[in-house]
Tab-separated table of C-alpha atoms in Angstrom:
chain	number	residue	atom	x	y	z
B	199	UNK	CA	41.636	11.914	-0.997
B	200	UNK	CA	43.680	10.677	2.202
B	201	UNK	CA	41.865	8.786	4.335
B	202	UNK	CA	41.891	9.457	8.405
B	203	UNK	CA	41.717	6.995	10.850
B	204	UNK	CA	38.137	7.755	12.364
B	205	UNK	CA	37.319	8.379	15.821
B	206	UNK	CA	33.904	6.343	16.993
B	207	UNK	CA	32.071	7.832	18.010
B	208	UNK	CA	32.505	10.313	15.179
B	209	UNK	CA	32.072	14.221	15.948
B	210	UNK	CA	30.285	15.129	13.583
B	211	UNK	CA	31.529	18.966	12.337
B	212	UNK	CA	29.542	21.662	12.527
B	213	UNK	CA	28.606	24.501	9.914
B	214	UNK	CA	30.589	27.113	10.778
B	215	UNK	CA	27.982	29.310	8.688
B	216	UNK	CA	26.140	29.200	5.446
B	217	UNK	CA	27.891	26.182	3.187
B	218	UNK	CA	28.406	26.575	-0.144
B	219	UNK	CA	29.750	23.759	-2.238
B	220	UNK	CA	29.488	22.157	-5.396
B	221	UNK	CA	29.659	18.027	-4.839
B	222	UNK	CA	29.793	14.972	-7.386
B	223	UNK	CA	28.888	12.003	-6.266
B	224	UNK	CA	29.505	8.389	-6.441
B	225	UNK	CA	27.060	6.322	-8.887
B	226	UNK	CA	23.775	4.408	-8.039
B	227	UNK	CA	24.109	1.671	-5.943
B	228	UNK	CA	20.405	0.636	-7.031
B	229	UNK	CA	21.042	0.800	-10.498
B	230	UNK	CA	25.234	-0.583	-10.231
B	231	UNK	CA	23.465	-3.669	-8.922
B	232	UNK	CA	21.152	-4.357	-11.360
B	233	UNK	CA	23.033	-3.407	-14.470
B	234	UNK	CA	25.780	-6.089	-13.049
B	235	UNK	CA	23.195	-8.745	-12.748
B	236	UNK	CA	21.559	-7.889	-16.231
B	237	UNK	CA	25.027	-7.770	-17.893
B	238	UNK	CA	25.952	-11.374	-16.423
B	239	UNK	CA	23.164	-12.421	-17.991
B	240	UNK	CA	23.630	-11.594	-21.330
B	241	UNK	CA	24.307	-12.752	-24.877
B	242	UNK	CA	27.873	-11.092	-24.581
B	243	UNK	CA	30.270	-8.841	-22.692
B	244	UNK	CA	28.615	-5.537	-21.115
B	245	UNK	CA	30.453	-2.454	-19.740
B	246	UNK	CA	29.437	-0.437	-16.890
B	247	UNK	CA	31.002	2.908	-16.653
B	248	UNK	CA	31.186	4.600	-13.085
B	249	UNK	CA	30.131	1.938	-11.411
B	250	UNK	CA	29.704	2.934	-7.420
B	251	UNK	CA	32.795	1.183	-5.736
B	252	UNK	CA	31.318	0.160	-1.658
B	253	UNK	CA	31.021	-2.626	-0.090
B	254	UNK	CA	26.961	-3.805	-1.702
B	255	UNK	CA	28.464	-3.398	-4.913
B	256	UNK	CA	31.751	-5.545	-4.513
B	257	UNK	CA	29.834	-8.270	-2.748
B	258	UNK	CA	27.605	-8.081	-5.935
B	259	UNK	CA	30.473	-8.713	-8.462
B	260	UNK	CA	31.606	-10.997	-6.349
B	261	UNK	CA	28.826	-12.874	-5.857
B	262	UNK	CA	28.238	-12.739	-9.553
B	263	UNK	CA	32.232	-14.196	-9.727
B	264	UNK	CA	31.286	-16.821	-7.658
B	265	UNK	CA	28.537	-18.263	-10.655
B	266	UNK	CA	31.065	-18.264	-12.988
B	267	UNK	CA	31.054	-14.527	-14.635
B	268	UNK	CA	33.455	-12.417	-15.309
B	269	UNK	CA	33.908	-8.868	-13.590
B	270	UNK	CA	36.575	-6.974	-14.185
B	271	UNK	CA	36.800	-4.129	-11.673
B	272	UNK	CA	39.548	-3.275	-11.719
B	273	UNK	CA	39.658	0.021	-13.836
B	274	UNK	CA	37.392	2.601	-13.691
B	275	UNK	CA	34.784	1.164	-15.786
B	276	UNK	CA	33.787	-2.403	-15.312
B	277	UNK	CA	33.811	-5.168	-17.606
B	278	UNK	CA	31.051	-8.048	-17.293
B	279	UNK	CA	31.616	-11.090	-18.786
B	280	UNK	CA	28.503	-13.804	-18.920
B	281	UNK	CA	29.852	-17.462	-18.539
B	282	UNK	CA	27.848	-20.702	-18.195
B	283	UNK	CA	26.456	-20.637	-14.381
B	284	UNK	CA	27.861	-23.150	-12.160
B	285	UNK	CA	27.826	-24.237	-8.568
B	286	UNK	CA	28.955	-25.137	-6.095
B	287	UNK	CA	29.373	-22.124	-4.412
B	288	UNK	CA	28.944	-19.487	-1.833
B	289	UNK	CA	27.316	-16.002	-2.241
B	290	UNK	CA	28.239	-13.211	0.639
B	291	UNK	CA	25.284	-10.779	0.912
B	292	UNK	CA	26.773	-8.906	3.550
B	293	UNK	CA	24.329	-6.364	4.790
B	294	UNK	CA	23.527	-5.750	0.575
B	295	UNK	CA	19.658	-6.750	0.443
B	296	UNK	CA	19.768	-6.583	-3.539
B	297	UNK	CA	22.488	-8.966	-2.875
B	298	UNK	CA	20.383	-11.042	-0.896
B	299	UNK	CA	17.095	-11.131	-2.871
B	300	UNK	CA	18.811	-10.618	-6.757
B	301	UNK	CA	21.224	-13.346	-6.746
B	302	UNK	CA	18.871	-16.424	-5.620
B	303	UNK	CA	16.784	-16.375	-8.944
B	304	UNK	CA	20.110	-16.121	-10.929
B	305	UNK	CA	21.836	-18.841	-8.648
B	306	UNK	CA	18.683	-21.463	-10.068
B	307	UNK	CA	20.428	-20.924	-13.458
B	308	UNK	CA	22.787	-22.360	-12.433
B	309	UNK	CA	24.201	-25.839	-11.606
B	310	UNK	CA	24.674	-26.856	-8.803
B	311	UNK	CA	24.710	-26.003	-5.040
B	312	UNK	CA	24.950	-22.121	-4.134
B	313	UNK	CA	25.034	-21.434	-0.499
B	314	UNK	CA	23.927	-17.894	0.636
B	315	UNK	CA	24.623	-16.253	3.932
B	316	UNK	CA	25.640	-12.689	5.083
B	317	UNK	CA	26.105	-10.289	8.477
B	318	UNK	CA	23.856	-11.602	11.487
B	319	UNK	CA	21.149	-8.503	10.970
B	320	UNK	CA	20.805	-9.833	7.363
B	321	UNK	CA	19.276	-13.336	9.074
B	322	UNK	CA	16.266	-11.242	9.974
B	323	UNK	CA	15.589	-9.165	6.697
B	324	UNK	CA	12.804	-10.980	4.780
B	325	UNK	CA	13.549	-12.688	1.700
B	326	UNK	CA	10.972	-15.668	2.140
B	327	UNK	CA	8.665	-14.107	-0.648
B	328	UNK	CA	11.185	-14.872	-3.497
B	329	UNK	CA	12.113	-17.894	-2.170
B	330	UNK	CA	8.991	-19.232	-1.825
B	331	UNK	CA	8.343	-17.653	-5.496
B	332	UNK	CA	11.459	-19.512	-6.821
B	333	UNK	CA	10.070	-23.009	-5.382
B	334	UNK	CA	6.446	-22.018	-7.570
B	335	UNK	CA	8.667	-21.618	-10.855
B	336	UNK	CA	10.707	-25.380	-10.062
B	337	UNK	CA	13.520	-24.405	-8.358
B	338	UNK	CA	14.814	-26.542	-5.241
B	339	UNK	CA	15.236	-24.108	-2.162
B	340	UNK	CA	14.417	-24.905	0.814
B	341	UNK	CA	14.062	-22.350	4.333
B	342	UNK	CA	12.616	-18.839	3.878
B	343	UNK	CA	15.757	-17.030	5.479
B	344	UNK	CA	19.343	-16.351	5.630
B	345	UNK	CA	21.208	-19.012	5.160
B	346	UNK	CA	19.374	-21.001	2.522
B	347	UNK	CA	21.132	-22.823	-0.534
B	348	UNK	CA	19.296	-22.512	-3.806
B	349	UNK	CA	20.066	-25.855	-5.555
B	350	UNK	CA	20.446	-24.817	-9.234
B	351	UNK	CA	19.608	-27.529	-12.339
B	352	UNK	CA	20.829	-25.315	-14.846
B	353	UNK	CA	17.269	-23.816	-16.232
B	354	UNK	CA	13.931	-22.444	-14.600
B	355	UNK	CA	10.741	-23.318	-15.824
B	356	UNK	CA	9.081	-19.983	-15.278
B	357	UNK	CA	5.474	-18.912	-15.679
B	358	UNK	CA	2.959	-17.543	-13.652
B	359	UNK	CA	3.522	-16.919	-9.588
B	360	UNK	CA	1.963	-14.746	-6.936
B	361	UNK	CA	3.915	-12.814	-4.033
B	362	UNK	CA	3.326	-10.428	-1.195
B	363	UNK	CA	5.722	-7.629	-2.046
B	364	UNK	CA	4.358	-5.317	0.194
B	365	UNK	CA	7.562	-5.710	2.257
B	366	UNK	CA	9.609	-4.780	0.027
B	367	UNK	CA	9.378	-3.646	-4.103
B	368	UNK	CA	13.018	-6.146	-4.466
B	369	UNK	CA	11.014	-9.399	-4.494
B	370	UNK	CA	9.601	-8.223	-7.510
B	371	UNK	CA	12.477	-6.734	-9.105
B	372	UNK	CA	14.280	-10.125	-8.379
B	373	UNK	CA	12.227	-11.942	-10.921
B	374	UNK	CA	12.063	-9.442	-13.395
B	375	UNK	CA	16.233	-8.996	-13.647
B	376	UNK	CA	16.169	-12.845	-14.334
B	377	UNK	CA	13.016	-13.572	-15.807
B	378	UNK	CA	14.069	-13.423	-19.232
B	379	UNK	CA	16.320	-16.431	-18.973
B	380	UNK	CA	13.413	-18.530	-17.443
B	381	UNK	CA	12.399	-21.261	-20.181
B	382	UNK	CA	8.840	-19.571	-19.933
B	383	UNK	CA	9.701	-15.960	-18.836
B	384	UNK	CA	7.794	-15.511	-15.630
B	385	UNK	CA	4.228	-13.735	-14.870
B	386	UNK	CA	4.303	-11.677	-11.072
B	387	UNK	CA	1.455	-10.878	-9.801
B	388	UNK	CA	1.802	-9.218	-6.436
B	389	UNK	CA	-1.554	-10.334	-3.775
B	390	UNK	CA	-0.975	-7.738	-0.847
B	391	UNK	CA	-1.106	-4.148	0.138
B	392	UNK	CA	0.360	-1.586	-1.834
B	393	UNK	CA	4.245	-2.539	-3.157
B	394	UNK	CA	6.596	0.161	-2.006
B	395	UNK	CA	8.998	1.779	-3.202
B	396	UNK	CA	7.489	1.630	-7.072
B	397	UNK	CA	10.410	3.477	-8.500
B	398	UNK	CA	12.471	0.895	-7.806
B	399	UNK	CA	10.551	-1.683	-10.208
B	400	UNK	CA	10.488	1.112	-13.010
B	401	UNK	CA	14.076	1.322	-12.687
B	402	UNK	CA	14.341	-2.462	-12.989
B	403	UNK	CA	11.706	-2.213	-15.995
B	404	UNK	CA	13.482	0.403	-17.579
B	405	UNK	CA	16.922	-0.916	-17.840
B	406	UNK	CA	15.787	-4.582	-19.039
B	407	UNK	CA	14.144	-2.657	-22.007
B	408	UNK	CA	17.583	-1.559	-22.523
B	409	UNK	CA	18.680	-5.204	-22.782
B	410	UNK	CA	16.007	-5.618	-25.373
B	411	UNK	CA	13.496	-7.894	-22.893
B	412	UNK	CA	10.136	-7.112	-23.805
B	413	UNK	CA	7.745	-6.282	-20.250
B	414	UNK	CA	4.171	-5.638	-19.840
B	415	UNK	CA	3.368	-3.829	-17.290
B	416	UNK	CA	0.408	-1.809	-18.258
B	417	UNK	CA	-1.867	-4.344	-15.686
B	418	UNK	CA	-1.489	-2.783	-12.268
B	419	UNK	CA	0.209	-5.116	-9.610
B	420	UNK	CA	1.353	-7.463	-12.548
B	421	UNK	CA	4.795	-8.135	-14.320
B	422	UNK	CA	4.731	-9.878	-17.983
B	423	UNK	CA	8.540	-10.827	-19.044
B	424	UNK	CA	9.068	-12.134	-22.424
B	425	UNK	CA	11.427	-15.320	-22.380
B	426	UNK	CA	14.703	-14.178	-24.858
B	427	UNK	CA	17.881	-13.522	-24.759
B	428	UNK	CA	19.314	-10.291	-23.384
B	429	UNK	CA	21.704	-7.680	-25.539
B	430	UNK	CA	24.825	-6.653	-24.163
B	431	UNK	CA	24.827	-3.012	-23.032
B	432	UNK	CA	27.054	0.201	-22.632
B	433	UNK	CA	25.649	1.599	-19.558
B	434	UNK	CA	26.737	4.520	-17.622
B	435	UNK	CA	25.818	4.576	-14.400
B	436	UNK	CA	23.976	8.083	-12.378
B	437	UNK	CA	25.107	9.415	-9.926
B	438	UNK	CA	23.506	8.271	-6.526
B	439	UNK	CA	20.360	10.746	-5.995
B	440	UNK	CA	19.244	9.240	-2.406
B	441	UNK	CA	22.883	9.517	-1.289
B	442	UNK	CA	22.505	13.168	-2.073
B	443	UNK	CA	19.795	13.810	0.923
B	444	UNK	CA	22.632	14.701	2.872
B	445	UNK	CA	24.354	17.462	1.198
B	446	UNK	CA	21.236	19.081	-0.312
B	447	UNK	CA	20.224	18.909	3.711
B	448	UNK	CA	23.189	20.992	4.068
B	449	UNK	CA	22.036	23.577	2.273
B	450	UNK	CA	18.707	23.359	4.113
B	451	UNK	CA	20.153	23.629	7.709
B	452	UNK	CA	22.796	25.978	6.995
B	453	UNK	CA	21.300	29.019	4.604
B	454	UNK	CA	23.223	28.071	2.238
B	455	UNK	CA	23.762	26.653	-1.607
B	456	UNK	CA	24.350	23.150	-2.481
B	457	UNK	CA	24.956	21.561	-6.307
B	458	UNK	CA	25.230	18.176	-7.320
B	459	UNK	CA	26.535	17.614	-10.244
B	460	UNK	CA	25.821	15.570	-13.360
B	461	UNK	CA	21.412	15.211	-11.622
B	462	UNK	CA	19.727	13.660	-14.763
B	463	UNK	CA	16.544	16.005	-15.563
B	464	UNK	CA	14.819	12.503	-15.949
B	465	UNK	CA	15.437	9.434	-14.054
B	466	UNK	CA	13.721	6.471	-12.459
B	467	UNK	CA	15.353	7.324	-8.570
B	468	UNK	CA	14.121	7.580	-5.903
B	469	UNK	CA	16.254	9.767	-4.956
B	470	UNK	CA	14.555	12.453	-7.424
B	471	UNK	CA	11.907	13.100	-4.886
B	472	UNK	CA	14.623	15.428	-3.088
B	473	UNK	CA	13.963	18.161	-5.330
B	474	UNK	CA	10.122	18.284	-4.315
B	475	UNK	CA	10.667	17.891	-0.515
B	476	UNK	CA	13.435	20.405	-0.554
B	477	UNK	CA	11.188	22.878	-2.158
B	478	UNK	CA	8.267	21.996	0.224
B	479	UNK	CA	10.397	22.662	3.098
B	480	UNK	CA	11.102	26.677	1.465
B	481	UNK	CA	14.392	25.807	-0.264
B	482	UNK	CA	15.025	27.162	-3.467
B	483	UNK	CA	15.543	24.120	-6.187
B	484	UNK	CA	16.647	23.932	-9.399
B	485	UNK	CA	18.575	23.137	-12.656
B	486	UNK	CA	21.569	25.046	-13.654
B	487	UNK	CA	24.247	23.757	-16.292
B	488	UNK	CA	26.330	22.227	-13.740
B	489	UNK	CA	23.461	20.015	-11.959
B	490	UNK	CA	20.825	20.497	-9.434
B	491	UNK	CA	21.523	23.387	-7.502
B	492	UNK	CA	19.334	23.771	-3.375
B	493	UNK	CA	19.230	27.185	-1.571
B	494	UNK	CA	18.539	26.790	1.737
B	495	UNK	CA	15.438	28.998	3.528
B	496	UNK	CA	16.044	31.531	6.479
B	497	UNK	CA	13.493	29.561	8.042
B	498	UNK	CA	13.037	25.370	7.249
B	499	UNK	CA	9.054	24.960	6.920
B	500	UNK	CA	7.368	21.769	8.236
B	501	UNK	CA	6.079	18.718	5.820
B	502	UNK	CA	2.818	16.391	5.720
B	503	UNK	CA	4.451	13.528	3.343
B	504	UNK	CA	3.153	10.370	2.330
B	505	UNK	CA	7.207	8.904	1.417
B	506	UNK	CA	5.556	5.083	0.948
B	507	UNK	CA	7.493	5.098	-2.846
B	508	UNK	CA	10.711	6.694	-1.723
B	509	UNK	CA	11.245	5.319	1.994
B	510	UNK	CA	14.705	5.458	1.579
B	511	UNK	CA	14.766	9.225	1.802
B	512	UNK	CA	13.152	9.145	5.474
B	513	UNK	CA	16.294	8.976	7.758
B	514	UNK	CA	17.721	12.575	6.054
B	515	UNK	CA	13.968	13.634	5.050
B	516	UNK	CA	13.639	13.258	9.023
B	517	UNK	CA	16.789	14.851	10.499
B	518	UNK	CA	15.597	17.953	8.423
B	519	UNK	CA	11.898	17.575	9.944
B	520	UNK	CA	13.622	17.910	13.412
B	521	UNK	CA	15.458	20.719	12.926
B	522	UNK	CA	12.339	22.687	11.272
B	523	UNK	CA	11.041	25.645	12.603
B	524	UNK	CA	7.291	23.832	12.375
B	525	UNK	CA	5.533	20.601	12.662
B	526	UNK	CA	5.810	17.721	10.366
B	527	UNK	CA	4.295	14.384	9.756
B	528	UNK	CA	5.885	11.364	7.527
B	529	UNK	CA	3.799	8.811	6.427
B	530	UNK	CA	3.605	5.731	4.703
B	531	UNK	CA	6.728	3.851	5.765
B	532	UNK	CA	6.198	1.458	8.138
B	533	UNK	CA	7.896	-1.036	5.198
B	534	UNK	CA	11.442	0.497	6.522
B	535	UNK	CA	11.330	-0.869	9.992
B	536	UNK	CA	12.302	-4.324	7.808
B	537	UNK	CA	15.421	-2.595	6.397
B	538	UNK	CA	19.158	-2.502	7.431
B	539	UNK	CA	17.146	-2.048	11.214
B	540	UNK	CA	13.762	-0.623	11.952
B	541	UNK	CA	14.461	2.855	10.721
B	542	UNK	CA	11.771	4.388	12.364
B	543	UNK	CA	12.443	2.875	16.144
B	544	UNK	CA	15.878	4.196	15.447
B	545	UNK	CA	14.916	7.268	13.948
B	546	UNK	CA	13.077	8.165	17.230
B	547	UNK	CA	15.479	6.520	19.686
B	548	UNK	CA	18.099	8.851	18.359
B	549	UNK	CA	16.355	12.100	17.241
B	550	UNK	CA	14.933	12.374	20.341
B	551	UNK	CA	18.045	11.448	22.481
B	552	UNK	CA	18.972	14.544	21.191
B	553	UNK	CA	16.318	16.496	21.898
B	554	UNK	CA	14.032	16.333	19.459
B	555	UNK	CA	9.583	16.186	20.039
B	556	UNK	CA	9.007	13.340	17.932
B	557	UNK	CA	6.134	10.512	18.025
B	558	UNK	CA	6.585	7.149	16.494
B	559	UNK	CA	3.206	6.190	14.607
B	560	UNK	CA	2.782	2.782	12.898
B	561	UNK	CA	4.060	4.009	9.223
B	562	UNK	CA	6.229	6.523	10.430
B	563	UNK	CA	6.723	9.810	12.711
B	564	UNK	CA	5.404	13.170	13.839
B	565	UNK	CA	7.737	16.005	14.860
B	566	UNK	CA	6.794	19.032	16.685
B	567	UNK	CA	9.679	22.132	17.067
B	568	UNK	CA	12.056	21.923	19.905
B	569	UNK	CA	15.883	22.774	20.340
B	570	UNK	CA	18.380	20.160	19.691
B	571	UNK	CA	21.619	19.648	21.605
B	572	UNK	CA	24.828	17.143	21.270
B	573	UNK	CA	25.193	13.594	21.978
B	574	UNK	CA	26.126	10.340	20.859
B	575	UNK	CA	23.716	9.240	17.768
B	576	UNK	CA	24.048	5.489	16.933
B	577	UNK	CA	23.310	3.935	13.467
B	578	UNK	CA	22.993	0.389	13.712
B	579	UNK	CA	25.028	-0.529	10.691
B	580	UNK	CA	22.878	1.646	8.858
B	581	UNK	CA	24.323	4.133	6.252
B	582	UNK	CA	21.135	6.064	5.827
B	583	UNK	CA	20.833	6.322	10.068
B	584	UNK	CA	24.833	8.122	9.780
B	585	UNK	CA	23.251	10.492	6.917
B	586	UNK	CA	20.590	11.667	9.707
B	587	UNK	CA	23.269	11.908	12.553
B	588	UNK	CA	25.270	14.192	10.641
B	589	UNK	CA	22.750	16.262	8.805
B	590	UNK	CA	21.838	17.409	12.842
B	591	UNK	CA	25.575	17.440	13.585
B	592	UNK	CA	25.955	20.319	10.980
B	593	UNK	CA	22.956	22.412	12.507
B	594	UNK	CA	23.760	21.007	16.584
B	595	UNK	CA	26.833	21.433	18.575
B	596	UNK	CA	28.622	18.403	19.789
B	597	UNK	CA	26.786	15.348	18.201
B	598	UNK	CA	28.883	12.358	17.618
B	599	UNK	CA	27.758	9.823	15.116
B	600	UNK	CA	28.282	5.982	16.031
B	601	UNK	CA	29.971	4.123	13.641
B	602	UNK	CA	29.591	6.645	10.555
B	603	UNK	CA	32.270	3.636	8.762
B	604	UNK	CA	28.887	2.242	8.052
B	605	UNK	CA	28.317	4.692	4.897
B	606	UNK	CA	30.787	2.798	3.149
B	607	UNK	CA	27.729	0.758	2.085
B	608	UNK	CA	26.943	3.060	-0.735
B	609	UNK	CA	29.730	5.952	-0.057
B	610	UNK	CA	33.434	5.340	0.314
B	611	UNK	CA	35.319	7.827	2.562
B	612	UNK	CA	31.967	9.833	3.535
B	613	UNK	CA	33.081	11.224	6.409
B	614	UNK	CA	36.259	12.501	4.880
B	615	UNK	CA	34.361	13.595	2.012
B	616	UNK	CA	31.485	15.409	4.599
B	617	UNK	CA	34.219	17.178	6.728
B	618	UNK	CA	35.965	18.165	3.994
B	619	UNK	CA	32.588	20.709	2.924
B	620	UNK	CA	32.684	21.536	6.616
């Protein structure tokens, strides 16, 4: 694919009718990240086949580089090579949370000095929890925010510690990815409301199972890992399901049909929750040999959702609830005002700049029908805010997206890619 020089604002391209299209898309950025950090720390060599290429994913490697491990990325599949851990050095989280939160547990292996810092929003996401987690379990970090330096000696004792994940389900997957290699494994117990985003810790529990760790997690709100070593893995890596929310949308918004290819008929995304919405919202979803295939309704039907375990999906989930032909409530998700920027200010700002009736609540918005009409829809260096502006750009005439670069986070050349349907 060539890439264009892109105009910002971005004009987003409308549906000229019903689109039909059959997509692939890139691979997981949730689970590329933690099958990098599981294969670093294993026994020997791991390869991860279609990896997702962005920019969270190359800060990961490199970050991973930076320890001492070795990541070849340079073909299409990507060779991990676990070396002793060493500091000092620096770790680049960018705007990559998993970046952010993953890395400091695996940095106390180490020895020596690692220095973390990333973009300016990133000095306001929270990541005191595991910090403050990591100094229960003996290791030497001081600060509860961007920049800190975790001050490795090598080993972590491990055991038993209690966290608040209710901001965010990472803090917990951050101990469990390293756990393991903790002289005494390490015991989570989360004290706070309910964790969101569950299916992110299954994911994380499912693929250390892979790597042999043994985890108990039959105890609700607690997170047994086995100390041991962990067995090199062959992993291939799904395609992205959350990224999909924007090209299933187009099916929604346009009358039309949609496949992704290669949708595993079981998976621990998030991003699975798509087929349920969609069909709650009168599109006609389901299997065919080729993937998931969405029809779109004459008419898109209005949602009450509760999205607390899949709050990723609310920017696209949301764009769709605006352009609805009745009213809809989302629920649950006042955890995503903490993430790349408070998604559901901005989610309100900008739907309703363009004319749509929607409330802000506490854990998320209300819409109520209304017609829609161009203008400039900003992102705040948010990939999942672009997904929303140009899910509406397809249905609205003249809507220009701010910065829709920003999608590089998880999708390379998206806008080439979108336009290209269009």
């Amino acid at each position: 694919m060539t890439t264009t020089r892109l105009a910002d604002p971005w004009p987003a391209p409308r549906a000229a009718g019903p689109v039909s299209a059959v997509v692939s898309l890139p691979g997981s950025k949730s689970l590329t990240n933690r099958a990098l950090v599981l294969a670093a720390l294993a026994e020997g060599p791991s390869v991860v086949r279609r990896p997702l290429r962005s920019r969270d994913t190359r800060l990961m490697a490199a970050g991973l580089v930076a320890l001492g491990c070795g990541v070849d990325s340079d073909r299409d599949d990507w060779l991990v090579t676990p070396a002793r851990l060493t500091g000092p050095a620096r770790v680049d989280c960018g705007l990559a949370g998993t970046v952010m939160r993953f890395l400091p547990p695996v940095a106390g292996l180490a020895e020596g000095a690692v220095d973390f810092d990333g973009d300016a929003h990133m000095r306001q996401r929270p990541v005191g929890q595991v910090l403050a987690a990591l100094r229960a379990l003996g290791v030497d970090v001081p600060g509860d925010t961007l920049p800190f330096t975790v001050h490795g000696s090598g080993r972590v004792r491990g055991g038993p510690v209690a966290l608040d994940a209710s901001a965010s389900s990472q803090f917990i997957s951050a101990l469990l990815l390293a756990g393991a290699r903790f002289d005494d494994g390490v015991d989570i117990r989360h004290a706070g409301a309910p964790v969101p985003s569950l299916p992110h810790v299954e994911m994380s529990v499912a693929l250390l199972r892979e790597h042999g760790v043994a985890v108990d997690d039959s105890d609700v709100d607690r997170w047994v890992v086995t100390p041991g070593p962990l067995t090199p893995v062959d992993r291939t890596i799904e395609p992205d399901l959350s990224n999909a929310g924007p090209f299933l949308a187009l099916a929604a918004v346009t009358g039309g049909e949609v496949t992704v290819r290669d949708w595993p008929r079981a998976t621990t995304q998030a991003g699975d929750r798509l087929r349920e919405i969609l069909a709650e919202m009168g599109c006609d979803v389901g299997f065919t040999d080729e993937g998931l295939r969405v029809a779109g309704p004459e008419q898109l039907q209005g949602i009450d959702l509760d999205l607390h375990d899949v709050g990723e999906l609310t920017p696209a989930v949301a764009a769709l609830c605006a352009l609805a032909d009745e009213p809809s409530r989302l629920r649950g998700v006042a955890h995503i005002r903490a993430h790349e920027t408070d998604r559901l200010a901005a989610l309100s700002r900008e739907l309703g700049a363009l004319g749509a009736d929607v409330t802000e609540h506490d854990d998320g918005l209300s819409f109520r029908p209304a017609s829609l009409h161009g203008g400039v829809f900003h992102t705040y260096a948010d990939h999942r805010m672009a997904h929303a502006g140009v899910i509406v750009g397809a249905a609205v005439d003249g809507v220009l997206v701010e910065d829709v670069a920003t999608t590089a986070k998880t999708f390379p050349e998206f806008a080439d890619f979108w336009a290209g349907l269009l």
